[in-house]
mmCIF file of C-alpha atoms in Angstrom:
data_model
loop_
_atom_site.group_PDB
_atom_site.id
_atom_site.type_symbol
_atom_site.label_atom_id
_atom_site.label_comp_id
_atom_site.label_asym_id
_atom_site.label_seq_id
_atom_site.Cartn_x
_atom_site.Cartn_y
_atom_site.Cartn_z
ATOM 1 C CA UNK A 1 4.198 -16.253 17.082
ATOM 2 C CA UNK A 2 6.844 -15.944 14.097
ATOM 3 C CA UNK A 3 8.507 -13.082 14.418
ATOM 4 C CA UNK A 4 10.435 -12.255 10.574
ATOM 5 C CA UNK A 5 13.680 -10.446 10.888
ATOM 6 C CA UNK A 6 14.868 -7.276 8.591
ATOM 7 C CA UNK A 7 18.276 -7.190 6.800
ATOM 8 C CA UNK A 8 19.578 -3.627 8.535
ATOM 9 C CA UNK A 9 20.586 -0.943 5.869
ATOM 10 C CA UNK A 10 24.717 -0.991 5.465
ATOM 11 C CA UNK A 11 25.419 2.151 6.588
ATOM 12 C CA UNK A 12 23.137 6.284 7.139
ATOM 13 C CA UNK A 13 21.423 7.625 4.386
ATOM 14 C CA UNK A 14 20.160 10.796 5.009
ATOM 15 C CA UNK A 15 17.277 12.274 2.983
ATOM 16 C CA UNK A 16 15.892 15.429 3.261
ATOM 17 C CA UNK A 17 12.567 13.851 3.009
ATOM 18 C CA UNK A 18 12.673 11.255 5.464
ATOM 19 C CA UNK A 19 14.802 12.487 8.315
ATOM 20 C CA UNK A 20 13.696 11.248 11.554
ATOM 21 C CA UNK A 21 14.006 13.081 14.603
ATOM 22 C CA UNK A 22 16.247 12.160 17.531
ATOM 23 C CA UNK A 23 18.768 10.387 18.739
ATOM 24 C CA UNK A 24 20.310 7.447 16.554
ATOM 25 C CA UNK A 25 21.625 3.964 17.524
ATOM 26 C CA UNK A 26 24.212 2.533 15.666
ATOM 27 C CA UNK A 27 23.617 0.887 12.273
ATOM 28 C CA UNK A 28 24.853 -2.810 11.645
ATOM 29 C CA UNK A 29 26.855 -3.389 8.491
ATOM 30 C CA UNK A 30 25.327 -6.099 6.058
ATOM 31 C CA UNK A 31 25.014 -9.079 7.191
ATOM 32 C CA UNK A 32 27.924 -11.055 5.716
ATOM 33 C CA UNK A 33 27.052 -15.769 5.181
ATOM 34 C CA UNK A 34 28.986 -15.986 8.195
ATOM 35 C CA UNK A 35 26.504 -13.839 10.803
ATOM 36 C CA UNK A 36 23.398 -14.414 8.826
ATOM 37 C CA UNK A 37 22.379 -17.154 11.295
ATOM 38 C CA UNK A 38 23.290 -14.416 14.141
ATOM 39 C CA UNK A 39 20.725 -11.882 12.276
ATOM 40 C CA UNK A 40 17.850 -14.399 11.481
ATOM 41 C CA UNK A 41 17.856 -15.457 15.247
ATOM 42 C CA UNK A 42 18.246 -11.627 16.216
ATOM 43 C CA UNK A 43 14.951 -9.725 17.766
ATOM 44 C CA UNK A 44 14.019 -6.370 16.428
ATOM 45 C CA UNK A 45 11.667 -3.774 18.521
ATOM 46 C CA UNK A 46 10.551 -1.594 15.719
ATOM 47 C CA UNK A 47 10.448 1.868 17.578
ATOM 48 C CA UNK A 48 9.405 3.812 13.973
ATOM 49 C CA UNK A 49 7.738 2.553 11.210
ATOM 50 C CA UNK A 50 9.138 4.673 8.222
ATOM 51 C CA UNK A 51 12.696 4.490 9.897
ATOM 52 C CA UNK A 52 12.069 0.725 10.667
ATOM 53 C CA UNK A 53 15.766 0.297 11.992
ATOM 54 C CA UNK A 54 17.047 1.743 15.005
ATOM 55 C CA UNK A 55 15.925 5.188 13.858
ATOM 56 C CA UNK A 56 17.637 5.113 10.038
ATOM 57 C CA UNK A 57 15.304 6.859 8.060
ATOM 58 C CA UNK A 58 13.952 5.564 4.866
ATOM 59 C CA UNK A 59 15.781 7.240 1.881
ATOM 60 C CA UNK A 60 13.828 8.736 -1.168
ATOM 61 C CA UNK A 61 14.419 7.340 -4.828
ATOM 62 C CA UNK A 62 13.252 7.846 -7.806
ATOM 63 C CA UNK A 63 10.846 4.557 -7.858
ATOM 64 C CA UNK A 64 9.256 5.519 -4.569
ATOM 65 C CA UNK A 65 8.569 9.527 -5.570
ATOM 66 C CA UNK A 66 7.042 8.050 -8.766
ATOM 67 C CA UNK A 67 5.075 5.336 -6.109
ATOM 68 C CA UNK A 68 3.910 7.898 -4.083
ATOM 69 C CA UNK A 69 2.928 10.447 -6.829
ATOM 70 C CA UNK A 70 0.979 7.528 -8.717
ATOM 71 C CA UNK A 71 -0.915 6.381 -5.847
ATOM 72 C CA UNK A 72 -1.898 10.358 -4.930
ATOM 73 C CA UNK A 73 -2.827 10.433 -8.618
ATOM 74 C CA UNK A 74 -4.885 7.232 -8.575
ATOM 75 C CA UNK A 75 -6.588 9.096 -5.361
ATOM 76 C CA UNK A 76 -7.621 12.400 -6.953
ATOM 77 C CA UNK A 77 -8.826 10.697 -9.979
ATOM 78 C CA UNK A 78 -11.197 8.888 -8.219
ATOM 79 C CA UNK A 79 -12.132 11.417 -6.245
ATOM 80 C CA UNK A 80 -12.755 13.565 -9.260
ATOM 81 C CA UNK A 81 -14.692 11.074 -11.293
ATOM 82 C CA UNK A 82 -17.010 10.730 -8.621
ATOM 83 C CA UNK A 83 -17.493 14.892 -7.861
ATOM 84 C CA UNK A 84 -17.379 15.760 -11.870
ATOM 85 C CA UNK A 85 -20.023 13.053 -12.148
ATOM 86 C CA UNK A 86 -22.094 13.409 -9.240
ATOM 87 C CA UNK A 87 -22.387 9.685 -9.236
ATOM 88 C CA UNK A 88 -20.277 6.348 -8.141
ATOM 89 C CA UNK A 89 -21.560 3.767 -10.827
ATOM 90 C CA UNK A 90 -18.819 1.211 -11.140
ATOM 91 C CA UNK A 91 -17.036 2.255 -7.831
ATOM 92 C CA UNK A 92 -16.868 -0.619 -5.296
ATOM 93 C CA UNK A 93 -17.373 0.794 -1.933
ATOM 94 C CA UNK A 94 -16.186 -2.120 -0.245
ATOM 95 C CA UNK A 95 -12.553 -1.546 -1.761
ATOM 96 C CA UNK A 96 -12.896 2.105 -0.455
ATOM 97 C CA UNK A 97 -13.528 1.069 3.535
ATOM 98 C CA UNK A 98 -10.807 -1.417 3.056
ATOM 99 C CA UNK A 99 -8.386 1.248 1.955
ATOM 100 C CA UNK A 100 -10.091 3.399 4.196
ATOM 101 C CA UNK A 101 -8.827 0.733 7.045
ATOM 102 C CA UNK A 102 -5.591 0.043 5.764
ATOM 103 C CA UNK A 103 -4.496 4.161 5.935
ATOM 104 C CA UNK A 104 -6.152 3.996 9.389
ATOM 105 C CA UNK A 105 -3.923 1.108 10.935
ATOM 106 C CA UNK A 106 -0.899 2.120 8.640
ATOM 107 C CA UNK A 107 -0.811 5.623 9.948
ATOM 108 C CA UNK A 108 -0.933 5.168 13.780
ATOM 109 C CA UNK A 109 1.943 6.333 14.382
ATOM 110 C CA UNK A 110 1.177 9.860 13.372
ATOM 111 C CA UNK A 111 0.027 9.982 17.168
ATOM 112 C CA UNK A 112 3.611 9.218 18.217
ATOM 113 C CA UNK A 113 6.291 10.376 16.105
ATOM 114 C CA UNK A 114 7.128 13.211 13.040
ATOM 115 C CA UNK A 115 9.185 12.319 10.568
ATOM 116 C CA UNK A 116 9.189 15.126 7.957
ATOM 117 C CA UNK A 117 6.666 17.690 6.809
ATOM 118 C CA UNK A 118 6.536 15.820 3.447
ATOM 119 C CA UNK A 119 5.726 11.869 5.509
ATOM 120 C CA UNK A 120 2.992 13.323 7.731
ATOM 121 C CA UNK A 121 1.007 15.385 5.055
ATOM 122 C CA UNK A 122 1.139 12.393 2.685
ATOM 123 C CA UNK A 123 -0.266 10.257 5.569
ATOM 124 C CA UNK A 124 -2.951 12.273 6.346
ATOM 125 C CA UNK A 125 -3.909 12.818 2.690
ATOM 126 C CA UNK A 126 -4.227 9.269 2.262
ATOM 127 C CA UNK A 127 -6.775 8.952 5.691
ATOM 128 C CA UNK A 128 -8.650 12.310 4.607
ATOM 129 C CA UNK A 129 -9.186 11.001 0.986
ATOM 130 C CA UNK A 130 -10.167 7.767 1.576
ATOM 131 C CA UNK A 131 -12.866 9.102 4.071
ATOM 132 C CA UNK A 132 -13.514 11.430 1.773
ATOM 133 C CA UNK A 133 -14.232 8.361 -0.712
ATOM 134 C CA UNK A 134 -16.235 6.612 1.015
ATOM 135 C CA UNK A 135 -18.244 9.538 2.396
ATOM 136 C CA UNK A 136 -19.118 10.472 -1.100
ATOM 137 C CA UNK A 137 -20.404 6.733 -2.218
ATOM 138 C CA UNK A 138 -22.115 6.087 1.017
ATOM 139 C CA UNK A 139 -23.748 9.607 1.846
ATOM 140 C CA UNK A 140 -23.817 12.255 -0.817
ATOM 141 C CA UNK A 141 -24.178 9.918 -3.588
ATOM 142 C CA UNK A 142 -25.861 6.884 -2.045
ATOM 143 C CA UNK A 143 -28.708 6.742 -4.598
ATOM 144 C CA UNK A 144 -26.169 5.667 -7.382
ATOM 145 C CA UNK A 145 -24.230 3.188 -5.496
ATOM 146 C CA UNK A 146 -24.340 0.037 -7.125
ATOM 147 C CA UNK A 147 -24.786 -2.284 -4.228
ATOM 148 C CA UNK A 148 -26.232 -5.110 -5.726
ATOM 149 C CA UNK A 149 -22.853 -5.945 -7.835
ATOM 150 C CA UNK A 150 -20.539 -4.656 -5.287
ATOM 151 C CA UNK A 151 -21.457 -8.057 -3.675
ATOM 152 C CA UNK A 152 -17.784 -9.208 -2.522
ATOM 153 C CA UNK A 153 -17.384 -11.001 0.934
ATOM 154 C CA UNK A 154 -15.118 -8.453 2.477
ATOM 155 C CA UNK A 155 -14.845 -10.344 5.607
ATOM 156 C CA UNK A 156 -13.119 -13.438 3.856
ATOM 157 C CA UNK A 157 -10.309 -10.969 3.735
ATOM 158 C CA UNK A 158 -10.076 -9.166 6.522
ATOM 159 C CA UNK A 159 -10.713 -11.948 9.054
ATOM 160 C CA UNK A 160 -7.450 -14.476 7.749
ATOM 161 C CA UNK A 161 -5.436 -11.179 7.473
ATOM 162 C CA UNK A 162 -6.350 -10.253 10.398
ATOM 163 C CA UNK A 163 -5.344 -13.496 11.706
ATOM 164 C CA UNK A 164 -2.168 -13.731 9.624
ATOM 165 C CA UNK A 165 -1.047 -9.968 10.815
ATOM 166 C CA UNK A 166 -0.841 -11.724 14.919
ATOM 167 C CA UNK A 167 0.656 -14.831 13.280
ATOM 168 C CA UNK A 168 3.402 -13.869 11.173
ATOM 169 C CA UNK A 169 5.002 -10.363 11.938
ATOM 170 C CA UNK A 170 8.065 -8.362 12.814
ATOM 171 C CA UNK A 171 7.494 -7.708 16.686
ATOM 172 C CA UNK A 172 4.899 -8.591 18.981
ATOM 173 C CA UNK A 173 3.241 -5.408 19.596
ATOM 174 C CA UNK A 174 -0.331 -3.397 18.893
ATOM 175 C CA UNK A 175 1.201 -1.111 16.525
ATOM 176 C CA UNK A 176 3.160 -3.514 14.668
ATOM 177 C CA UNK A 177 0.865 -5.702 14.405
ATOM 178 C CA UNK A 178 -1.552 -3.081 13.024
ATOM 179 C CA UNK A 179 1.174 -2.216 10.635
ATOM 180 C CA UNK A 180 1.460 -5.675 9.239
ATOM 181 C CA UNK A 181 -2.238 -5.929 8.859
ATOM 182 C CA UNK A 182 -2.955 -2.941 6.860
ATOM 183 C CA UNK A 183 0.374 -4.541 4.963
ATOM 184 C CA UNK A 184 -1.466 -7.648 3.730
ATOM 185 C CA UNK A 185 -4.645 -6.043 3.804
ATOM 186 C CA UNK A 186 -3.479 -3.851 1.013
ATOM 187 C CA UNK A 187 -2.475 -6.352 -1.145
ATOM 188 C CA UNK A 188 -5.899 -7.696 -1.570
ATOM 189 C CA UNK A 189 -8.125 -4.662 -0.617
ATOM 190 C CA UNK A 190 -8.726 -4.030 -4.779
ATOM 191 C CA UNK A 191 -10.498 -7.822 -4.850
ATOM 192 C CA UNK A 192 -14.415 -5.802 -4.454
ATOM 193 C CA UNK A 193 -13.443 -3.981 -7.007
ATOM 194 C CA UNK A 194 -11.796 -6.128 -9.647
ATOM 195 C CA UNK A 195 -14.802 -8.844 -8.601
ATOM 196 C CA UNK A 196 -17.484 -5.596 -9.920
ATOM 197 C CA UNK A 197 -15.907 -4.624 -12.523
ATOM 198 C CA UNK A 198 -16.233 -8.902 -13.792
ATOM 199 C CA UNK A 199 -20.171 -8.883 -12.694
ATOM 200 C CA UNK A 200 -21.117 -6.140 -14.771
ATOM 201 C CA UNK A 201 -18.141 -6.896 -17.842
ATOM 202 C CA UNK A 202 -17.220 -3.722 -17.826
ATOM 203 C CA UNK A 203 -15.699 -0.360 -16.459
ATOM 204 C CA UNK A 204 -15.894 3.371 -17.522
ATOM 205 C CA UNK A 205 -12.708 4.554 -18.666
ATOM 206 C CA UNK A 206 -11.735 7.064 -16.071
ATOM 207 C CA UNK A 207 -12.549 3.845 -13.522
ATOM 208 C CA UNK A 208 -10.127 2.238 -15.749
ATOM 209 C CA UNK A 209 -7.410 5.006 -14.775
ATOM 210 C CA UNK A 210 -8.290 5.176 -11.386
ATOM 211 C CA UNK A 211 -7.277 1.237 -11.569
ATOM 212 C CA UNK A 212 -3.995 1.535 -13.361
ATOM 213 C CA UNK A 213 -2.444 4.593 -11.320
ATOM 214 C CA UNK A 214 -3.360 2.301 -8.254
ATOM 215 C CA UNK A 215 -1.686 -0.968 -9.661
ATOM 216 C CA UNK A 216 1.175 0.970 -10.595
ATOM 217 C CA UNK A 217 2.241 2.826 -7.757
ATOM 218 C CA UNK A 218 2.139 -0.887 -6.339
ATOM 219 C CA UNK A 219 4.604 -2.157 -9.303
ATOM 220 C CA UNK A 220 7.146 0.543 -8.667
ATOM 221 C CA UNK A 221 7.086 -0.476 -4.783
ATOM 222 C CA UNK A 222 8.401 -3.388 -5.734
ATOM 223 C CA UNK A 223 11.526 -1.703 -7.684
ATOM 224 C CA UNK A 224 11.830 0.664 -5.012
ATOM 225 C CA UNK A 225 12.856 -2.443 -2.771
ATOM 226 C CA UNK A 226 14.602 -3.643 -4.926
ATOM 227 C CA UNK A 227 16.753 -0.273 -5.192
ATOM 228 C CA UNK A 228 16.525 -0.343 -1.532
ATOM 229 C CA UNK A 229 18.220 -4.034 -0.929
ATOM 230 C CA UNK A 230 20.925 -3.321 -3.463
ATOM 231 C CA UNK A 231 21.821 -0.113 -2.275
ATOM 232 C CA UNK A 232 21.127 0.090 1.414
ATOM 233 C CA UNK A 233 21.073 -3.560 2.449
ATOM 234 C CA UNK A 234 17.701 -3.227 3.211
ATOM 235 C CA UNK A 235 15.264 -6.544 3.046
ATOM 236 C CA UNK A 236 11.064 -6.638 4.532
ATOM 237 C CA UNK A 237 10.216 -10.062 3.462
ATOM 238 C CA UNK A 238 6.536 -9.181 4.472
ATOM 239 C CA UNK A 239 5.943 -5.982 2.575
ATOM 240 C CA UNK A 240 7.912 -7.656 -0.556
ATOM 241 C CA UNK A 241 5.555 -10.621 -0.739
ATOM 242 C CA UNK A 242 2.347 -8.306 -0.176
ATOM 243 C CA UNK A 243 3.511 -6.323 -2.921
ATOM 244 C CA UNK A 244 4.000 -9.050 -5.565
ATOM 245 C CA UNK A 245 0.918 -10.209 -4.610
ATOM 246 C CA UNK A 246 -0.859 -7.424 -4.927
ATOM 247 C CA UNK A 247 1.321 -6.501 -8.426
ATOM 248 C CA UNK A 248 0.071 -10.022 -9.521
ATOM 249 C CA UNK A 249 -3.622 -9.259 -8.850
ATOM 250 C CA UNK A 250 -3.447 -6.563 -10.740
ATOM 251 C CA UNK A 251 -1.772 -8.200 -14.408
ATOM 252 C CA UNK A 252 -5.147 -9.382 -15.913
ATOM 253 C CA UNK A 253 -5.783 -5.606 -15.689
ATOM 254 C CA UNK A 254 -2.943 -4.578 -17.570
ATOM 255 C CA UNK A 255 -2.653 -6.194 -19.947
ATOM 256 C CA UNK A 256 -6.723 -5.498 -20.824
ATOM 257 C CA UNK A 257 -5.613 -2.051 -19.970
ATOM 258 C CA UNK A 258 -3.146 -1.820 -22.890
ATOM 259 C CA UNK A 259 -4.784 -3.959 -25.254
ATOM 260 C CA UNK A 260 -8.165 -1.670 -25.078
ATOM 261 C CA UNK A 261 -8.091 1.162 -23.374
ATOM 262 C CA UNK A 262 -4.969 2.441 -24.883
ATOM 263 C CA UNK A 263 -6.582 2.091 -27.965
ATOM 264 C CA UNK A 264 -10.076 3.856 -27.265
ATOM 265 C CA UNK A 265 -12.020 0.503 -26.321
ATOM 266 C CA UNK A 266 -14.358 -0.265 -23.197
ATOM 267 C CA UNK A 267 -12.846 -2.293 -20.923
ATOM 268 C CA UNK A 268 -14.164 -5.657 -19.573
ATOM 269 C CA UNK A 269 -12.867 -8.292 -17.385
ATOM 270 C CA UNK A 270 -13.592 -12.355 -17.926
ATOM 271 C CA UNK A 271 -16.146 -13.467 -16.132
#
């Protein structure tokens, strides 16, 4: 299996929101041209996920608080479109169980280790609403599902991921390799319900919203790694390449999103 190595952050950065508990290992300097070769060829046993090295937590910034917020914001507005509503119409419920599985295999290791108060109730929001979604579209509000145009293959995705998450990951291990799935799953879990939105040619605003909170929190991933390499040293070449993939899934929508909803128009995707 390939196993991808991570750049180690230069040096502690405590946050008050992501301060892990225990003891700490010492952190490596950046990797300098002459010891990259020494790093590449280097094995890492990722103990934590959110402190992914040696127990150095991941610091806040501004570009992951505004992540985080728009992703709980694209959450809640779906949730409330379908409540206020009573009804799902244009809500793919095959993009909700993939979420649904994503926050599942992301979140595992809420069973083995605490953080802080603000990582673990954000973690369990995220499982709780997306159960919450898909109870609502496949239970309470099953008679206005649209099945017939939320047609998508959804196991064309998660089989190869699912293969791709054993081939190509950081370490070897059931949790990791959970981790890396619900990674790459991510990036493409939106594909039922960008394909819906193109059967039927069109969306209802607040779907519309729903879509662009979601593809943002996404886009300002990517500049909080960027932040991330630039001031910590820090480098995941697998959640990086999910994210622009995911980011580049989600242009088309964008720019239809500025061109007419901004301006008060329906919005419909090419068939």
């Amino acid at each position: 299996m390939w196993a991808l190595p991570r750049l180690l952050p230069r040096r502690p950065a405590p946050s008050p929101y992501f301060q892990p508990s225990g003891s700490r290992r010492s952190v490596n300097p950046k990797p300098t041209g002459r010891d990259f070769c020494g790093v590449i060829s280097e094995h890492f046993t990722v103990k934590n996920r959110e402190t992914l090295t040696s127990g150095h937590p991941a610091t806040m910034n501004i570009f992951r608080l505004t992540g985080d917020l728009s992703h709980l914001a694209a959450i809640i507005i779906l949730l409330l479109k379908i409540w206020k509503t009573r009804s799902c119409a244009g809500i793919s419920g095959k993009s909700q169980i993939l979420f649904a599985l994503v926050f599942t295999t992301r979140y595992l290791d809420l069973l083995t280790s605490f953080i802080s108060l603000y990582n673990s109730s954000m973690k369990v929001i995220y499982i709780g609403c997306s159960y919450a979604t898909v109870y609502l579209i496949y239970m309470k509000f099953r008679a206005t599902y649209d099945g017939n145009h939320d047609s998508f293959r959804v196991e064309f995705l998660v089989v190869p991921v699912g293969g791709l998450a054993v081939l190509i990951n950081h370490d070897f291990s059931p949790l990791e390799i959970l981790w890396t799935f619900s990674i790459y799953l991510e990036s493409v879990a939106i594909l039922p319900q960008l394909f819906m939105i193109s059967k039927t040619g069109e969306a209802e605003t607040i779907t519309t919203h729903y879509l662009f909170c979601l593809g943002l929190y996404r886009a300002l991933y990517l500049f909080n790694w960027i932040w991330r390499f630039y001031f910590e040293g820090f480098f995941d070449m697998i959640a990086i390449v999910a994210g622009v993939v995911q980011t580049v899934l989600y242009c088309d929508f964008f720019y239809l999103y500025v061109t007419k909803v901004l301006k008060g128009k329906k919005l419909s995707l090419p068939a």
